[in-house]
mmCIF file of C-alpha atoms in Angstrom:
data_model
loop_
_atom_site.group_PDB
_atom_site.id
_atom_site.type_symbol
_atom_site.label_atom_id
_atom_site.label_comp_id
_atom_site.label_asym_id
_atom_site.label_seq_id
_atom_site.Cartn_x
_atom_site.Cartn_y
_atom_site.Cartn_z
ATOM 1 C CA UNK A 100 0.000 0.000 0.000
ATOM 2 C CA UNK A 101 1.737 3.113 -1.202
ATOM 3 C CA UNK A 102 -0.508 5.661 -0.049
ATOM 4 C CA UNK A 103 -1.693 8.113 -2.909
ATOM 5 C CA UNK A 104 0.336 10.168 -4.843
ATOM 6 C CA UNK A 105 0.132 13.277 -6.788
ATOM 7 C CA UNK A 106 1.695 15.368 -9.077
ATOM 8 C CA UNK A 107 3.145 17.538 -9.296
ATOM 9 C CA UNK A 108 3.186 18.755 -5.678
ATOM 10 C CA UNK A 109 4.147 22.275 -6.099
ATOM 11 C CA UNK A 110 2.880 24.150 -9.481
ATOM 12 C CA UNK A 111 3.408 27.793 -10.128
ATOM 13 C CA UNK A 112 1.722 29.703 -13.025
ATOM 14 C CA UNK A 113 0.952 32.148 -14.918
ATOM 15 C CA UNK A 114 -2.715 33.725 -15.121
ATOM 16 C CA UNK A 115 -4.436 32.838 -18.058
ATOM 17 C CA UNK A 116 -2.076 29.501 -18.219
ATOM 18 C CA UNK A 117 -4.089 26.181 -18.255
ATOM 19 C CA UNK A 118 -2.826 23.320 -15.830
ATOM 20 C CA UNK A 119 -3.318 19.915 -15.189
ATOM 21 C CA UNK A 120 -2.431 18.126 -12.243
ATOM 22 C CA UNK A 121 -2.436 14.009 -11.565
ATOM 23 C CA UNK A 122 -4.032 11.529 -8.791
ATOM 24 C CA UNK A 123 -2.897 8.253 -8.322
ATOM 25 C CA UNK A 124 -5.237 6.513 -5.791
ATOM 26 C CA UNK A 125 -4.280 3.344 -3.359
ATOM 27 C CA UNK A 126 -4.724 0.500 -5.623
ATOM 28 C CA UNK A 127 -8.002 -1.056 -5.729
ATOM 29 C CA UNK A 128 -9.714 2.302 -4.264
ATOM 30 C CA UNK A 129 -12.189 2.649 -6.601
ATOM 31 C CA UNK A 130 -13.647 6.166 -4.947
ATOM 32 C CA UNK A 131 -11.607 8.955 -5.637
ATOM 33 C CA UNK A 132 -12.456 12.947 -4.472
ATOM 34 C CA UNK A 133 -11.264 15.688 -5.334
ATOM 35 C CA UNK A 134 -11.304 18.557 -2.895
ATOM 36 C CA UNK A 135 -9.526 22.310 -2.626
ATOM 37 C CA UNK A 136 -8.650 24.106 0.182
ATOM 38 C CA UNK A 137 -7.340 27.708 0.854
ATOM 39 C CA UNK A 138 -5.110 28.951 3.888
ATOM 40 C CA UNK A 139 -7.536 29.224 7.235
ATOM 41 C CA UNK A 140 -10.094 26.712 5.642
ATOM 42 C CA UNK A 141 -10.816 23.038 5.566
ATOM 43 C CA UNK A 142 -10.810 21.555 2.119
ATOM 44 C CA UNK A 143 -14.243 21.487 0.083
ATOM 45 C CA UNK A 144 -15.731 18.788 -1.930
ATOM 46 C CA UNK A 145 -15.081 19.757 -5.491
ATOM 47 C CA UNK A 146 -15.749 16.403 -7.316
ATOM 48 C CA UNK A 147 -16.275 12.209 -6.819
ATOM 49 C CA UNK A 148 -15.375 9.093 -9.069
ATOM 50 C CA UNK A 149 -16.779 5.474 -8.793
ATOM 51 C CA UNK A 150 -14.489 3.605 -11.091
ATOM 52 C CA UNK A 151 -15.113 5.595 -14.666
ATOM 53 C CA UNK A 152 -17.992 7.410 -13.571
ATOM 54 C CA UNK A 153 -18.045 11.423 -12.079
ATOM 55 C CA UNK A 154 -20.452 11.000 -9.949
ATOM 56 C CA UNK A 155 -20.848 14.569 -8.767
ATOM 57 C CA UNK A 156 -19.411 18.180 -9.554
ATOM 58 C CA UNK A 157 -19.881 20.753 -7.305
ATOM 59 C CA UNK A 158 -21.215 24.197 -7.825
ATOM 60 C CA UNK A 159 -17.515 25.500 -6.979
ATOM 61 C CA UNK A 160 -16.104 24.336 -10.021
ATOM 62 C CA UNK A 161 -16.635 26.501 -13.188
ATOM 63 C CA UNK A 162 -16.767 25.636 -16.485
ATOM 64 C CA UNK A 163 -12.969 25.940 -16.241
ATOM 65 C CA UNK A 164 -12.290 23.162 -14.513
ATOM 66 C CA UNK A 165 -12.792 19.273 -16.077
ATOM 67 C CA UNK A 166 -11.892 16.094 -14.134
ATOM 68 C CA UNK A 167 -11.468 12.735 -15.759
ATOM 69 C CA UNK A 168 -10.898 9.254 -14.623
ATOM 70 C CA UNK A 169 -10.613 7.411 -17.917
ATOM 71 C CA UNK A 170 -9.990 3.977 -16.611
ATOM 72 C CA UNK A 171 -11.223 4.130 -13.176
ATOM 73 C CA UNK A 172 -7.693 3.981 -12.109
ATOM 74 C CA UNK A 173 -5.733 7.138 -11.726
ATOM 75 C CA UNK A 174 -7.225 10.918 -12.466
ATOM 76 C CA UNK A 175 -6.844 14.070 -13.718
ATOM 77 C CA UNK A 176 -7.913 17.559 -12.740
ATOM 78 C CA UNK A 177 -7.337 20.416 -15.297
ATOM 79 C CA UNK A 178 -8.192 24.237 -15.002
ATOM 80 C CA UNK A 179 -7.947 26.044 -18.030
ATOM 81 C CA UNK A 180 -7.332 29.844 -18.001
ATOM 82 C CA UNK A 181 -6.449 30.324 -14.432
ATOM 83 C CA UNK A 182 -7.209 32.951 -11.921
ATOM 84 C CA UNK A 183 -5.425 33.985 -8.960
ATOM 85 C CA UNK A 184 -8.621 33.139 -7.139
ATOM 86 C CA UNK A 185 -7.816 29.088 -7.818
ATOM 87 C CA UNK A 186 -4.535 29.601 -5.835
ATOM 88 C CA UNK A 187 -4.897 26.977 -3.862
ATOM 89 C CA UNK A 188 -3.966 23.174 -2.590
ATOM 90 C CA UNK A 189 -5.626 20.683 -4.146
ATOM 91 C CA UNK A 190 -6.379 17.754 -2.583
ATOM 92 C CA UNK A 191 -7.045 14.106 -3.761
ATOM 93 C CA UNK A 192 -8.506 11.407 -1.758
ATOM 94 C CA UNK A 193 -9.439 7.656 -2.277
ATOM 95 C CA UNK A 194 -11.417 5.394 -0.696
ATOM 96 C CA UNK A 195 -12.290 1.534 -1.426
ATOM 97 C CA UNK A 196 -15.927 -0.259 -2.046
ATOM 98 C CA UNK A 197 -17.415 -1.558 1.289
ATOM 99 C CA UNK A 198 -17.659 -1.492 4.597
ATOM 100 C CA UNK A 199 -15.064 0.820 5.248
ATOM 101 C CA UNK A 200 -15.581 2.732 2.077
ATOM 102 C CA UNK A 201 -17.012 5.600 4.375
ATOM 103 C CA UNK A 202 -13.394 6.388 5.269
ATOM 104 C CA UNK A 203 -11.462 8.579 2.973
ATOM 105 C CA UNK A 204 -7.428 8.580 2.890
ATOM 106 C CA UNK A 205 -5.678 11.850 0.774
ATOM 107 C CA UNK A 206 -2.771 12.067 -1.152
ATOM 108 C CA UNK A 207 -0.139 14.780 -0.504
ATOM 109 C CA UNK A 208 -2.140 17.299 -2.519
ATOM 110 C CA UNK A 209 -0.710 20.197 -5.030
ATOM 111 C CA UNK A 210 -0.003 23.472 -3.870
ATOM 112 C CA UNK A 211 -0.799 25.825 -7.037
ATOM 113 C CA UNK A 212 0.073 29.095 -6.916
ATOM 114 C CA UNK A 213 -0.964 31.596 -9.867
ATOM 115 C CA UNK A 214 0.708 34.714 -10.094
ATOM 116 C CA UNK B 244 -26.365 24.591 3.780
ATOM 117 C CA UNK B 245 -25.151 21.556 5.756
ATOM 118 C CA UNK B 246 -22.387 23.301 7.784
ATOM 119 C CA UNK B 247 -19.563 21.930 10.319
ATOM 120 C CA UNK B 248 -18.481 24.335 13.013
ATOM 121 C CA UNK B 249 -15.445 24.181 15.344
ATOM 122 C CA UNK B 250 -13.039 26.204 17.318
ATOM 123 C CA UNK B 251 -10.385 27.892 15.788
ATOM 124 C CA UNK B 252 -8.431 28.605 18.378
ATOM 125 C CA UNK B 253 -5.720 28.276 19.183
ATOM 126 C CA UNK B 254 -6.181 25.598 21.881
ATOM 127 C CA UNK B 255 -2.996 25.414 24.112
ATOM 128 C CA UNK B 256 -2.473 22.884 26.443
ATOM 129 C CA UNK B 257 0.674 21.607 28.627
ATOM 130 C CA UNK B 258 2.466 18.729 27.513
ATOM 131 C CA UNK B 259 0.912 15.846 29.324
ATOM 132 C CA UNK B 260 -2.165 17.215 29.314
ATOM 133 C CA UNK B 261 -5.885 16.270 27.905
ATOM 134 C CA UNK B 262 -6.622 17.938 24.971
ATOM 135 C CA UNK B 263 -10.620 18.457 24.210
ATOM 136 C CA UNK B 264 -11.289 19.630 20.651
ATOM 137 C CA UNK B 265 -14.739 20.048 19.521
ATOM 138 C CA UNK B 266 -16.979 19.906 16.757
ATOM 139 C CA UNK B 267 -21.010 20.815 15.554
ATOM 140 C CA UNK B 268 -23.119 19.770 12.825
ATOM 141 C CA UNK B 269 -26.405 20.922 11.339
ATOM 142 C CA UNK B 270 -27.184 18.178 9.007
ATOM 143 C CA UNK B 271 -29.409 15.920 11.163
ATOM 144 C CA UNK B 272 -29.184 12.878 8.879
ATOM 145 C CA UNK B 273 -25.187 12.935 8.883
ATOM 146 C CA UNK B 274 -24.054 9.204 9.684
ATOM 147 C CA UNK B 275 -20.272 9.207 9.886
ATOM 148 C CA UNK B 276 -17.890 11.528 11.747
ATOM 149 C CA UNK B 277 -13.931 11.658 11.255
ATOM 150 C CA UNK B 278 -11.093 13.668 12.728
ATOM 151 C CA UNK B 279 -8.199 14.243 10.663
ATOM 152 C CA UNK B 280 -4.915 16.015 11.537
ATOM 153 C CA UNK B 281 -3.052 18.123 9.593
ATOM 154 C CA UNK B 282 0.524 19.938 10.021
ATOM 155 C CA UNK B 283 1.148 22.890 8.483
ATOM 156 C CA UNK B 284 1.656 22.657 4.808
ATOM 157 C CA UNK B 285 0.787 19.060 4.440
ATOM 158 C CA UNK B 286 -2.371 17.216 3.677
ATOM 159 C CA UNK B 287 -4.362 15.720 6.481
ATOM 160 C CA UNK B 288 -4.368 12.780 7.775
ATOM 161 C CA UNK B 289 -6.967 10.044 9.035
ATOM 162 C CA UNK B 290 -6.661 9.730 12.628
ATOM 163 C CA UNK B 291 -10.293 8.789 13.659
ATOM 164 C CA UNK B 292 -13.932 7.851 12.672
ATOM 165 C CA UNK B 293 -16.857 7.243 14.541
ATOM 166 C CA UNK B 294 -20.141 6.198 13.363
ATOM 167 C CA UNK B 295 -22.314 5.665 16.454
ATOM 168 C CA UNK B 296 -23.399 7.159 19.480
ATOM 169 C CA UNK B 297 -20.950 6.851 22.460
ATOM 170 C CA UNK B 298 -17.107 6.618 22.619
ATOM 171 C CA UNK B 299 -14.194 5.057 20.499
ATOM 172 C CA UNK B 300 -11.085 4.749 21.692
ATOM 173 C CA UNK B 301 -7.572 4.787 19.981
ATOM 174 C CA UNK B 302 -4.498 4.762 21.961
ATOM 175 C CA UNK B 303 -4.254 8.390 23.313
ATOM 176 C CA UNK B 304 -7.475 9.353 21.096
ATOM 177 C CA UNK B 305 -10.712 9.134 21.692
ATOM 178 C CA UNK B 306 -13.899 10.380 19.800
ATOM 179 C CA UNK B 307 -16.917 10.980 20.957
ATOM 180 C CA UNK B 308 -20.292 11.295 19.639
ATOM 181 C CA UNK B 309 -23.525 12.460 20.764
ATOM 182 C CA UNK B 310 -26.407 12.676 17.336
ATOM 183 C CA UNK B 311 -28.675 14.068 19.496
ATOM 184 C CA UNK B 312 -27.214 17.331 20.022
ATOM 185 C CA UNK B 313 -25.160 16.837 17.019
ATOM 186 C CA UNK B 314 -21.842 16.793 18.461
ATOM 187 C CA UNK B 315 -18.464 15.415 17.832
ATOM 188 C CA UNK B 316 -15.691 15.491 20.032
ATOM 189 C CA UNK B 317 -11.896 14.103 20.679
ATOM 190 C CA UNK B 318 -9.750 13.683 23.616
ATOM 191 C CA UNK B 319 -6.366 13.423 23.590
ATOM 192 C CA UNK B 320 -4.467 12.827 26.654
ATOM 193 C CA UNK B 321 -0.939 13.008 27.439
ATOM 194 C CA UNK B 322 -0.771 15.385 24.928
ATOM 195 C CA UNK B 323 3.078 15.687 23.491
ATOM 196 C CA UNK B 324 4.719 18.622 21.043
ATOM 197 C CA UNK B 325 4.199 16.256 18.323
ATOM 198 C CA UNK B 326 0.318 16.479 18.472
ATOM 199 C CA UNK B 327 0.628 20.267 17.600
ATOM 200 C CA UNK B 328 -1.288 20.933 14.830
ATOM 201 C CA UNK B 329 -4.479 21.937 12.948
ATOM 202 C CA UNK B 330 -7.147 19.284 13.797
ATOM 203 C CA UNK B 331 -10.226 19.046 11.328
ATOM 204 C CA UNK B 332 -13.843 17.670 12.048
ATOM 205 C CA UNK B 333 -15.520 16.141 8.868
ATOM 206 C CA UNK B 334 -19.166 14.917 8.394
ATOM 207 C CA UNK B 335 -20.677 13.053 6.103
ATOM 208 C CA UNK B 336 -23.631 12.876 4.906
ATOM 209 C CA UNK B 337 -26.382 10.749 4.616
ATOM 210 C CA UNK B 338 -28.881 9.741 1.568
ATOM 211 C CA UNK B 339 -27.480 11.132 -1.706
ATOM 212 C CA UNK B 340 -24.606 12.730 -0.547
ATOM 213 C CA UNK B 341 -23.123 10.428 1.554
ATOM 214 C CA UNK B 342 -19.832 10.426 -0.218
ATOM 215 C CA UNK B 343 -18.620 13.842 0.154
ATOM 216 C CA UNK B 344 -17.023 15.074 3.006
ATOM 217 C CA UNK B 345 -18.170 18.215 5.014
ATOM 218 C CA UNK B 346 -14.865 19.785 6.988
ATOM 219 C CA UNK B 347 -14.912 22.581 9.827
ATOM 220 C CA UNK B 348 -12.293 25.202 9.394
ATOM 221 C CA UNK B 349 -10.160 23.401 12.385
ATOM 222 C CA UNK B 350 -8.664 24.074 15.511
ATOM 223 C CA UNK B 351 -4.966 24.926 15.748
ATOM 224 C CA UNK B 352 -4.126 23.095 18.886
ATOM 225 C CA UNK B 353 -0.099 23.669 20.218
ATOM 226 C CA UNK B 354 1.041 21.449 22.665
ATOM 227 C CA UNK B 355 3.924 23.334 24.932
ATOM 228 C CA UNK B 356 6.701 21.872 26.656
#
């Protein structure tokens, strides 16, 4: 079990610039959430994966953002044309089917900074 | 709007001490509760869940809930330096959204020597 991972961890950008950033879940987690959170607050619920399937998109994310999961394995999160107001870290999570499916397990998350 | 309410502190306690940190919900049909801890500039981290009424205990942690009076609580006693940090209440939901994850803002808690 190596935990999940994503990358890159620290992204820096330009305003305008569109970026994409990577989840890798714990294998065999076939839940995966996305979530942001900004300095002083706890991370919000931005989208949710079973396998393939989005399940859910929040009203936070604009038209901007797209989230994909292509083979129910790992996913991506990309924000085209970016504000300073999506500075942020961004946080993936994974959790498996079943009983303990309730609890939710995050990666190290990416720190995105647009200047 | 479901919402999740705690303390921001900062909570300070003595090293060795019991650390209370608490936690509200309005959603009445929530059905599982979790504490996570995070340390400044990293992600947080699963320390606890609790799904019914009553206490659970972990080592030095222990969670409490009361659905009732929809609250959550933890405990942490002989608290130690390495327990500093911010500690965040999360609900979720039950019905349709029982997959997301509502979070409080958290309480800084700093554990002195």
């Amino acid at each position: 079990d190596t935990g999940v991972s994503q990358n890159p961890r620290h992204k820096i950008t330009k305003r305008g610039q569109n970026v994409t950033f990577r989840c890798d879940p714990i294998s065999e987690h076939n839940r995966l959430y996305w979530y942001r959170q900004t300095l002083g607050q706890g991370p919000e619920f931005l989208t949710y994966f079973q396998n393939e399937a989005q399940l859910e998109k929040s009203r936070l994310l604009s038209d901007r953002f797209s989230a994909e999961r292509p083979k129910g394995s790992f996913s991506t999160l990309e924000i085209q044309r970016t504000e300073q107001g999506d500075s942020a870290m961004y946080l993936c999570a994974s959790s498996p089917q079943g009983g303990s499916s309730r609890e939710q397990y995050f990666g190290p998350g990416t720190r995105l900074t647009v200047t | 709007q479901k919402e999740v309410e705690q303390n921001s502190g900062p909570l300070s306690v003595p090293e060795g001490a019991i650390a209370s940190l608490n936690c509200t919900y309005s959603d009445r049909v929530s059905q599982s509760f979790f504490w996570y801890r995070q340390y400044s500039g990293k992600s947080p981290e699963l320390i606890m869940s609790i799904y019914s009424n009553g206490d659970k205990e972990d080592g030095r942690f222990t969670a409490q809930l009361n659905k009732a009076s929809q609250y959550v609580s933890l405990l942490i006693r002989d608290s130690q330096p390495s327990d500093s940090a911010t500690y965040l209440c999360a609900v979720r939901g039950g019905g349709g959204s029982n997959y997301k994850l509502t979070f409080g803002k958290g309480t800084l808690l700093t554990v002195n020597p």
